[in-house]
Tab-separated table of C-alpha atoms in Angstrom:
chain	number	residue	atom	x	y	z
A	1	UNK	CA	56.684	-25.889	-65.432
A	2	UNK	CA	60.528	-25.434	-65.205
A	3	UNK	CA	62.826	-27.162	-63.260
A	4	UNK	CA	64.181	-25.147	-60.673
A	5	UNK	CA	67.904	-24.188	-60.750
A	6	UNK	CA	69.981	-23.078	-58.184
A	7	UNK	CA	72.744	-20.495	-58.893
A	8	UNK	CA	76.862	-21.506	-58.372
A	9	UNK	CA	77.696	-21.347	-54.532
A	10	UNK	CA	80.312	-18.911	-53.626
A	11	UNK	CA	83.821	-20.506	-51.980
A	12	UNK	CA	82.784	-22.639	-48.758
A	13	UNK	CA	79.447	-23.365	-49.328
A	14	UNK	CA	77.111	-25.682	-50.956
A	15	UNK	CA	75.187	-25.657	-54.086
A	16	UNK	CA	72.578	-28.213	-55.400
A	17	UNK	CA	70.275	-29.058	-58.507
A	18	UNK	CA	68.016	-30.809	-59.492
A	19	UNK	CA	67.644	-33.375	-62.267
A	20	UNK	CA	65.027	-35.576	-63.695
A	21	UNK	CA	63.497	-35.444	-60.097
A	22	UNK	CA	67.269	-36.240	-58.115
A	23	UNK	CA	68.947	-34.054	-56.178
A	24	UNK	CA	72.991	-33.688	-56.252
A	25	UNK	CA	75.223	-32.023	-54.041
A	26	UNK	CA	78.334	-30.573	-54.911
A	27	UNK	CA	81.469	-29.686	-52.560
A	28	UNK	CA	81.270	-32.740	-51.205
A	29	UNK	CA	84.568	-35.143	-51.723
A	30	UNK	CA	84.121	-38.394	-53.856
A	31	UNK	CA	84.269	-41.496	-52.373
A	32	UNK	CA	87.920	-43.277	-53.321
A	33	UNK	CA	87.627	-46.161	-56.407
A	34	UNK	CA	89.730	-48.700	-56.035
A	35	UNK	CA	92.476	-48.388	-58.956
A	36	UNK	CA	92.252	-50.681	-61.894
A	37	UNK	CA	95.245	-53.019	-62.122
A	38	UNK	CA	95.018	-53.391	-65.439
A	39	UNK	CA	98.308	-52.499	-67.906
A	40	UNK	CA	100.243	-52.000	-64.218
A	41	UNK	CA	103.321	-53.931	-63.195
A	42	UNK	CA	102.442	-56.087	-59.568
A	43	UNK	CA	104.647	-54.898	-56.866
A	44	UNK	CA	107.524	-56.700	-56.073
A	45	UNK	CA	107.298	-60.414	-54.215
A	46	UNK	CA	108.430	-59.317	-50.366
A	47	UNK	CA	108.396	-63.106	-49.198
A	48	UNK	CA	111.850	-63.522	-47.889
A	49	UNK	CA	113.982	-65.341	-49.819
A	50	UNK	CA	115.926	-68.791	-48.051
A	51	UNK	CA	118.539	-68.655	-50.572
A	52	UNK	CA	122.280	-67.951	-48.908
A	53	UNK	CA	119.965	-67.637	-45.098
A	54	UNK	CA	121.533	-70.488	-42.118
A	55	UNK	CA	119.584	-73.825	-42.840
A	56	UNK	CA	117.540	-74.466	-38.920
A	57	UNK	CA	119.124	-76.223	-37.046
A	58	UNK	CA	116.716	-79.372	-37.094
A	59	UNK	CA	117.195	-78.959	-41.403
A	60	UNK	CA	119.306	-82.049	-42.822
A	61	UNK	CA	123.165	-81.397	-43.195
A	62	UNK	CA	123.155	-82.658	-47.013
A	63	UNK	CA	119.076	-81.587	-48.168
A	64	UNK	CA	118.620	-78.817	-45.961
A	65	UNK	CA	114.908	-80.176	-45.554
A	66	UNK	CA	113.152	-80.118	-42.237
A	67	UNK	CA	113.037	-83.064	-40.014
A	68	UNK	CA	110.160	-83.637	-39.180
A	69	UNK	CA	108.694	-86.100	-36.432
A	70	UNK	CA	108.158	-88.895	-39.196
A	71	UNK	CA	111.708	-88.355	-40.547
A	72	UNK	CA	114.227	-91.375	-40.586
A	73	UNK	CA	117.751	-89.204	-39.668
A	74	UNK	CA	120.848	-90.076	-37.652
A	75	UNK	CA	123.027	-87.519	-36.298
A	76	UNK	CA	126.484	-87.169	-37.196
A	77	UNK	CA	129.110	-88.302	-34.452
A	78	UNK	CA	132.069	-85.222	-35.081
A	79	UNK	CA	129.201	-82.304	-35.493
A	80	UNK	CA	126.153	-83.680	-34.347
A	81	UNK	CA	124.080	-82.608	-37.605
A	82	UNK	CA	121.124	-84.366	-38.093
A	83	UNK	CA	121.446	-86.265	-41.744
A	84	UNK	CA	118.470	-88.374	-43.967
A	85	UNK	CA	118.966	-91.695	-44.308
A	86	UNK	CA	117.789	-91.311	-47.858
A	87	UNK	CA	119.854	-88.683	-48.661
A	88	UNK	CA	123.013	-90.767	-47.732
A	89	UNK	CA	121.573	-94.145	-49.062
A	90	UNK	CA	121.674	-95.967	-45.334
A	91	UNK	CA	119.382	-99.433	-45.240
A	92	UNK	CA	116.952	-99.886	-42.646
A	93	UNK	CA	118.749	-102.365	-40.950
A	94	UNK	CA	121.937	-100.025	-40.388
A	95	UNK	CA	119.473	-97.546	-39.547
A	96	UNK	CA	118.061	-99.689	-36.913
A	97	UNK	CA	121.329	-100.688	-35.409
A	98	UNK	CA	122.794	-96.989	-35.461
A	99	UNK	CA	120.013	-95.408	-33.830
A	100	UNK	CA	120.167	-97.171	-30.648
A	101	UNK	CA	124.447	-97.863	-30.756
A	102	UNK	CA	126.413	-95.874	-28.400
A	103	UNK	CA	130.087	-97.688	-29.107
A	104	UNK	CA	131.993	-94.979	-30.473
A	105	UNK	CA	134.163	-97.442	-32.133
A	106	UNK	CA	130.703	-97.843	-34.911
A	107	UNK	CA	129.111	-94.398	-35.293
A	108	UNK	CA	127.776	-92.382	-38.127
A	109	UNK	CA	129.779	-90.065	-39.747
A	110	UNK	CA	128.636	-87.416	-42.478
A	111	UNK	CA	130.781	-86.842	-45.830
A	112	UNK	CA	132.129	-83.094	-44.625
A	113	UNK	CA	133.208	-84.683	-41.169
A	114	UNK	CA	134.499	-88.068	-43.452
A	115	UNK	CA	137.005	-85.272	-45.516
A	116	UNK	CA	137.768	-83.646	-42.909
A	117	UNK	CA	139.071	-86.261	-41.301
A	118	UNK	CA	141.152	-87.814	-43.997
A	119	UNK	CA	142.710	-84.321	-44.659
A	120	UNK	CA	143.776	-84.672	-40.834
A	121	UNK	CA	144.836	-88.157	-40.978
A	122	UNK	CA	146.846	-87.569	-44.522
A	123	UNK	CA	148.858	-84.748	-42.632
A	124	UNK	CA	149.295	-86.760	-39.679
A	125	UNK	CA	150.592	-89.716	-41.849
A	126	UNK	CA	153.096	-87.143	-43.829
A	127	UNK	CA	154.135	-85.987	-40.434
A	128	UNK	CA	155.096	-89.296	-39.623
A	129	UNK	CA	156.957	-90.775	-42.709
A	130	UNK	CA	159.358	-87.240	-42.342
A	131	UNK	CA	159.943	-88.070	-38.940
A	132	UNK	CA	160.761	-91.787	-39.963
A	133	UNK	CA	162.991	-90.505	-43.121
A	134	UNK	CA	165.238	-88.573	-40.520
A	135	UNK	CA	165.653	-91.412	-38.452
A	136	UNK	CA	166.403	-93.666	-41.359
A	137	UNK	CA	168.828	-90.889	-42.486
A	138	UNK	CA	170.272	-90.649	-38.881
A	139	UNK	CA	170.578	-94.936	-38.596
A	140	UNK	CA	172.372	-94.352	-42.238
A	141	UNK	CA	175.049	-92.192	-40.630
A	142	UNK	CA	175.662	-94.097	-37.240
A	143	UNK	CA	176.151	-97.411	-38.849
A	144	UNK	CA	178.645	-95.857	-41.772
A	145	UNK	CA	180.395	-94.292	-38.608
A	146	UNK	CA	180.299	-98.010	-36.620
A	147	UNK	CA	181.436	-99.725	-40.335
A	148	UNK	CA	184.793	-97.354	-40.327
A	149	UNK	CA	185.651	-98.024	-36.518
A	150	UNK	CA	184.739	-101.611	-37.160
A	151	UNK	CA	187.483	-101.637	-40.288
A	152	UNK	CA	190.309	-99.949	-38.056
A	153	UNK	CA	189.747	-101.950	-35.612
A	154	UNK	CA	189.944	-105.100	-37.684
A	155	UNK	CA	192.919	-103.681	-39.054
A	156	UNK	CA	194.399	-103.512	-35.667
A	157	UNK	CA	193.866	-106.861	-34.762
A	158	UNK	CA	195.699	-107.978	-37.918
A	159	UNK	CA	198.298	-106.328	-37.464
A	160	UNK	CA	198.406	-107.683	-33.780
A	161	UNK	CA	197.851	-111.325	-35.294
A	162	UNK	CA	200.313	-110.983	-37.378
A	163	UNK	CA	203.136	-109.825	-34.644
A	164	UNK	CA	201.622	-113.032	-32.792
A	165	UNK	CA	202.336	-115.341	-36.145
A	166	UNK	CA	205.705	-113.901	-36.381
A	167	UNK	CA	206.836	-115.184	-32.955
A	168	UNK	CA	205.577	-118.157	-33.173
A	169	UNK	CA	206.906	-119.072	-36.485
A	170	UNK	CA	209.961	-117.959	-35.283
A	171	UNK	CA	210.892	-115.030	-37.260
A	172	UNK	CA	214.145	-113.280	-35.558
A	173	UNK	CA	213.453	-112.357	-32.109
A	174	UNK	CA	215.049	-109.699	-29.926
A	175	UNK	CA	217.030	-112.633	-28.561
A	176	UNK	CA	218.290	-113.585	-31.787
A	177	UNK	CA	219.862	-110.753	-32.734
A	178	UNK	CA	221.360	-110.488	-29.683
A	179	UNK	CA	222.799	-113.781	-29.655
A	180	UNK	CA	224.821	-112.196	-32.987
A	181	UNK	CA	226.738	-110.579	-31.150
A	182	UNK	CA	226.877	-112.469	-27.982
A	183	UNK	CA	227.095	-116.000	-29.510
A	184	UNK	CA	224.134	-117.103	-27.378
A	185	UNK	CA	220.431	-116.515	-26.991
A	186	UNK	CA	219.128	-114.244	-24.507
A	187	UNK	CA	215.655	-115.984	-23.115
A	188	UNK	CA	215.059	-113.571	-20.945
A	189	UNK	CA	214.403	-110.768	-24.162
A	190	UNK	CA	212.784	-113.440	-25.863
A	191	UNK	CA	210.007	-114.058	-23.110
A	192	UNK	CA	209.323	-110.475	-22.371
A	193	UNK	CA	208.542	-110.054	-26.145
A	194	UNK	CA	206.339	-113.218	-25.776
A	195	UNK	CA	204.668	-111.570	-22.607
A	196	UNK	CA	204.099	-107.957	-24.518
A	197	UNK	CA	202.553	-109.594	-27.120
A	198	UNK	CA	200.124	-112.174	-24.976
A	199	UNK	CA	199.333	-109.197	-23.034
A	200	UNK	CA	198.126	-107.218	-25.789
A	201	UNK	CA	196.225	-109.860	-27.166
A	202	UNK	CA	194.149	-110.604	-23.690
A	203	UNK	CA	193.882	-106.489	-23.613
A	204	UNK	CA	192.329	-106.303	-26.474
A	205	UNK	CA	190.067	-109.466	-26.258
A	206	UNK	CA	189.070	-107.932	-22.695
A	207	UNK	CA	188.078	-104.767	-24.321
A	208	UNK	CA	185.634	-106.415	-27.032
A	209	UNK	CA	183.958	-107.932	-24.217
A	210	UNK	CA	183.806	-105.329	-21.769
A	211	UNK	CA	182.379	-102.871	-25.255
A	212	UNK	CA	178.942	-104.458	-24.314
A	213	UNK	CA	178.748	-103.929	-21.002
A	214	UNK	CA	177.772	-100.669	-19.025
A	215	UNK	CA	178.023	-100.292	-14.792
A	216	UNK	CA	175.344	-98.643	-13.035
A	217	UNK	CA	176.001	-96.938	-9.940
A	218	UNK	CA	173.858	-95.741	-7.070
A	219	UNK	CA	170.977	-98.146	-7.947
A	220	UNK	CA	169.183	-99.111	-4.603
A	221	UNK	CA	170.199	-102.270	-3.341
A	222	UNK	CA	167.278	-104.253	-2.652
A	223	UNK	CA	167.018	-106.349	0.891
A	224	UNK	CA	166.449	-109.535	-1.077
A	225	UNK	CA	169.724	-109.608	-2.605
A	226	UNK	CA	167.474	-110.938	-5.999
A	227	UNK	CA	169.019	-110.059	-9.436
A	228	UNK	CA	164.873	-110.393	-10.839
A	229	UNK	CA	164.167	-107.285	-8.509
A	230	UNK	CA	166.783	-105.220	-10.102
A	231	UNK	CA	166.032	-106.420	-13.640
A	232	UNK	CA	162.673	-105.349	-12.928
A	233	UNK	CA	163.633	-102.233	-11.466
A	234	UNK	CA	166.456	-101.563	-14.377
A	235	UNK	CA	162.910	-102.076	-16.613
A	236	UNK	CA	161.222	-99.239	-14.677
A	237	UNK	CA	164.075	-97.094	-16.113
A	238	UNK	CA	165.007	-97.897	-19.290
A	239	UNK	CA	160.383	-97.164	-19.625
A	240	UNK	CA	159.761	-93.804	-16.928
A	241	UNK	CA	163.684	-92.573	-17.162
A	242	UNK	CA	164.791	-92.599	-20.496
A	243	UNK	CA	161.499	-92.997	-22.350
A	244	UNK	CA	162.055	-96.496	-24.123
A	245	UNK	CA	159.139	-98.455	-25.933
A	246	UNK	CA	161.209	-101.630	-25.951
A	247	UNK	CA	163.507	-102.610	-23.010
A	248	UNK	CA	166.507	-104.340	-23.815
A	249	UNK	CA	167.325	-107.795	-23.463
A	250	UNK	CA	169.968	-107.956	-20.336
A	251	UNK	CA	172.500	-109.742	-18.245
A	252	UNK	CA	172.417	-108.176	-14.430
A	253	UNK	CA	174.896	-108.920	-12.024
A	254	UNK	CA	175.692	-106.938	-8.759
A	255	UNK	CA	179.822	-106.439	-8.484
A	256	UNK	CA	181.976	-107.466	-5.157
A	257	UNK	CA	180.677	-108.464	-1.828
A	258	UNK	CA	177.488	-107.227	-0.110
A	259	UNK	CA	178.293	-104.652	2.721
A	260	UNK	CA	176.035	-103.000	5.202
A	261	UNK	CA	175.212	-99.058	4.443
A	262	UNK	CA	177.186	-100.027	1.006
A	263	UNK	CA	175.601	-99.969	-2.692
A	264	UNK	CA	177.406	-102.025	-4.350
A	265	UNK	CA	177.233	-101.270	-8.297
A	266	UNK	CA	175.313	-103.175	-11.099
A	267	UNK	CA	177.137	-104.628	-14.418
A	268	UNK	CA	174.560	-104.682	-17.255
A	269	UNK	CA	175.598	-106.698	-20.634
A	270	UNK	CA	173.655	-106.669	-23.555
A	271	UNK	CA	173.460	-108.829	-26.219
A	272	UNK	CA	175.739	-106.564	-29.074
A	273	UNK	CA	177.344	-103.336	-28.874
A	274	UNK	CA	174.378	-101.596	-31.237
A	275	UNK	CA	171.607	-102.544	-28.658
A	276	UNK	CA	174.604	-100.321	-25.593
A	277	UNK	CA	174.719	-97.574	-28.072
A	278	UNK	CA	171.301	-96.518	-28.607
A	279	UNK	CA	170.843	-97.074	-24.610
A	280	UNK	CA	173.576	-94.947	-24.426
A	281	UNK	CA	171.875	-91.916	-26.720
A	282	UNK	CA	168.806	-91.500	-24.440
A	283	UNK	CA	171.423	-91.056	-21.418
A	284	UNK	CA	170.776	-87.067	-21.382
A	285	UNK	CA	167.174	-87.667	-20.142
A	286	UNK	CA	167.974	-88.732	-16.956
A	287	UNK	CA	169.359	-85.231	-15.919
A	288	UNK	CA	165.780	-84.446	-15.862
A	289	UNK	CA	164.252	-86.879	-14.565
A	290	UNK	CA	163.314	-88.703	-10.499
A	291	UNK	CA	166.543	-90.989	-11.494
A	292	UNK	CA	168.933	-87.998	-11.919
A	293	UNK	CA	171.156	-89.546	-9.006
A	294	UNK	CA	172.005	-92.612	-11.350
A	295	UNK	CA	175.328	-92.696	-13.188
A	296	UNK	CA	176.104	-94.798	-15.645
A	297	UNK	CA	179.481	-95.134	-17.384
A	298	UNK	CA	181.093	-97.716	-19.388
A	299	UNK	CA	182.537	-101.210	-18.358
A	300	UNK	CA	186.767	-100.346	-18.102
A	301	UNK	CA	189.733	-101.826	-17.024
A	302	UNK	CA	192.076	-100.320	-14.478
A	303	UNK	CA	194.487	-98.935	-17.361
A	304	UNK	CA	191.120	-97.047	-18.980
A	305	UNK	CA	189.707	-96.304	-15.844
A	306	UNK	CA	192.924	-93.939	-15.027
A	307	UNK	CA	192.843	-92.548	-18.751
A	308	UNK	CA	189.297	-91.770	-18.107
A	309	UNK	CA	189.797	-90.306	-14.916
A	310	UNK	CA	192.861	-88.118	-16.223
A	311	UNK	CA	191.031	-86.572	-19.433
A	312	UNK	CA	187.769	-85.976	-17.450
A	313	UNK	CA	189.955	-84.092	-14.477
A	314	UNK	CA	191.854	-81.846	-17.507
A	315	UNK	CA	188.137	-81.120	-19.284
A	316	UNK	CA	187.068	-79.959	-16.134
A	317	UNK	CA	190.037	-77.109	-15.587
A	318	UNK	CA	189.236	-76.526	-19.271
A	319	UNK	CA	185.431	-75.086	-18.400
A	320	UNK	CA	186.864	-73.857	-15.370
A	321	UNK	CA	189.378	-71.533	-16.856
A	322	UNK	CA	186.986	-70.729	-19.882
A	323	UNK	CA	183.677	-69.521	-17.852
A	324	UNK	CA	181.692	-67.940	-19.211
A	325	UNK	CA	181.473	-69.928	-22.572
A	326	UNK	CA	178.890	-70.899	-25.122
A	327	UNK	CA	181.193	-74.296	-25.560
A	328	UNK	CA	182.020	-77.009	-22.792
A	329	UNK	CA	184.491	-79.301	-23.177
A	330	UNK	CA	183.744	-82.689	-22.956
A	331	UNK	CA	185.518	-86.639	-22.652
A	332	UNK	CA	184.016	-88.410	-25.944
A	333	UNK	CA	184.841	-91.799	-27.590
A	334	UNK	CA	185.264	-95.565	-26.557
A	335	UNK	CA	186.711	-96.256	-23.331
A	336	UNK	CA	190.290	-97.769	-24.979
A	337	UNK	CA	190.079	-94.287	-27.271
A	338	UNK	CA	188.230	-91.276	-25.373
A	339	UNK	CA	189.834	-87.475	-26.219
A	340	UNK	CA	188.237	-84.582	-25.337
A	341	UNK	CA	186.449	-81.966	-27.761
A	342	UNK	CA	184.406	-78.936	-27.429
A	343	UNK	CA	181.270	-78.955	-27.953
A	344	UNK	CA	178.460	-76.082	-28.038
A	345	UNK	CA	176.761	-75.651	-24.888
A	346	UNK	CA	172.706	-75.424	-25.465
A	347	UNK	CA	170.770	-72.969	-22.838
């Protein structure tokens, strides 16, 4: 007996045979089969990469491992990264004592933060030895200038010495060569040139010692009348007014007798005429500063006082005729030797 057969379906519907006693049914889709992997490349590994990502920020600074709760770290002081103390070598017993420390004067420090802060403290050191070379440089110049006034000045006193010598030795006089012609000597020519030449010699022997000294006026006068108060108080201004580390060493007396509703002025001497001079450079800070209503001036006799008060009266009709100017004119030099120059006037 045949097997029976069933004829090709037309488009949209479903034909069937049978075969060896099964049935199959066509039309119908195929289940899906898993691809065979075989002779295929595997796709591409999408696990994210840590390469060139931010380490966490509980990762060690120099590893980049975790920290974990079983981790020996200390954190750095400067950035507060956490660091191994295997990775930077750190025995247990500085462990121990840096964990619990809080002195900042003994912290932990990690090797970026340890370069960065020798890069700061080499510039900061560089800084300071230029700054030192231009002072040296500047010192270098003020003490050649102080070696030439030094010279003339010795060279002034010789030849005063010398005019001394010649009296006394009695080289020809005045009188002397008078008495040529009048067939005696004239002792009143011969003491007056005795008395110019004494006076000279006390002039300029007052002037070396007055070169030290300086007179400060408008100083309150404190009730105590105590010369310690004003040292103190002259201390307080050498520090706050003109910004000195190191106050110098001083003689302090208060000049002529104490009147009421009167401040009488202070004569300061120091020890040489170096330690007046750099006093006298930091002068220009008190314009600016809660002791502006100080003045200070040198130590003069009557004879420089009126030279001083001449020259500073003509500077001032100078700038007065001259406004406005980019240059002032000013009274410069010692008190036996001031002129006045022009100087440039800075805004």
């Amino acid at each position: 007996m045949s097997n029976p057969t069933a004829t090709p379906s037309t488009s949209g519907q479903t034909s069937s045979s049978t075969t060896n006693g099964q049935t199959s049914i066509s039309g119908q889709k195929k289940p899906k089969v898993a691809p065979s992997t075989s002779g295929q490349k595997k796709p591409p590994d999408v696990t994210p990469s840590t390469s060139g990502q931010k380490k966490p920020p509980d990762a060690c600074q120099k590893c980049n491992k975790k920290i974990t709760k079983t981790s020996q770290f200390l954190k750095c002081y400067n950035c507060s990264k956490s660091c191994h103390t295997t990775c930077y070598a750190i025995p247990e017993s500085i462990y121990n004592y840096l964990k619990d420390n809080v002195s900042p004067n003994v912290q932990f420090i990690c090797t970026p933060c340890r370069k960065e802060d020798l890069k700061v403290s080499q510039s900061s050191l560089e800084e300071q030895v230029g700054k030192l070379t231009l002072q040296i440089q500047d010192i270098s110049k003020q003490m050649k200038k102080i070696t030439e006034t030094h010279q003339n000045f010795e060279k002034t006193s010789l030849t005063i010495t010398n005019a001394a010598e010649s009296i006394t030795n009695r080289q020809p006089t005045w009188a002397e060569l008078a008495a040529k012609d009048t067939g005696e000597e004239n002792e009143m020519i011969t003491t007056l040139a005795n008395k110019v030449v004494n006076t000279q010699i006390k002039l300029t022997q007052d002037r070396e010692e007055r070169e030290k000294n300086m007179i400060i006026f408008n100083a309150k006068e404190n009730e105590k009348n105590d010369i310690n108060l004003d040292i103190a108080a002259f201390g307080v201004l050498c520090q706050q007014g003109l910004g000195l580390q190191v106050i110098p060493d001083v003689k302090m007396q208060r000049l002529g007798s104490k009147e009421p509703n009167k401040t009488r002025p202070i004569k300061v001497s120091f020890s040489t005429t170096w330690e007046k001079r750099r006093y006298f450079a930091k002068l220009y800070k008190l314009k600016t500063s809660r002791f502006q209503d100080i003045r200070i001036s040198h130590d003069m006799n009557e004879e420089d006082r009126q030279m001083n008060k001449n020259l500073l009266k003509k500077a001032y009709e100078l700038n007065e005729s001259e406004k406005p100017s980019d240059f002032k004119y000013k009274v410069r030099g010692p008190p036996w030797s001031q002129k006045i120059v022009k100087v440039f006037q800075k805004n």
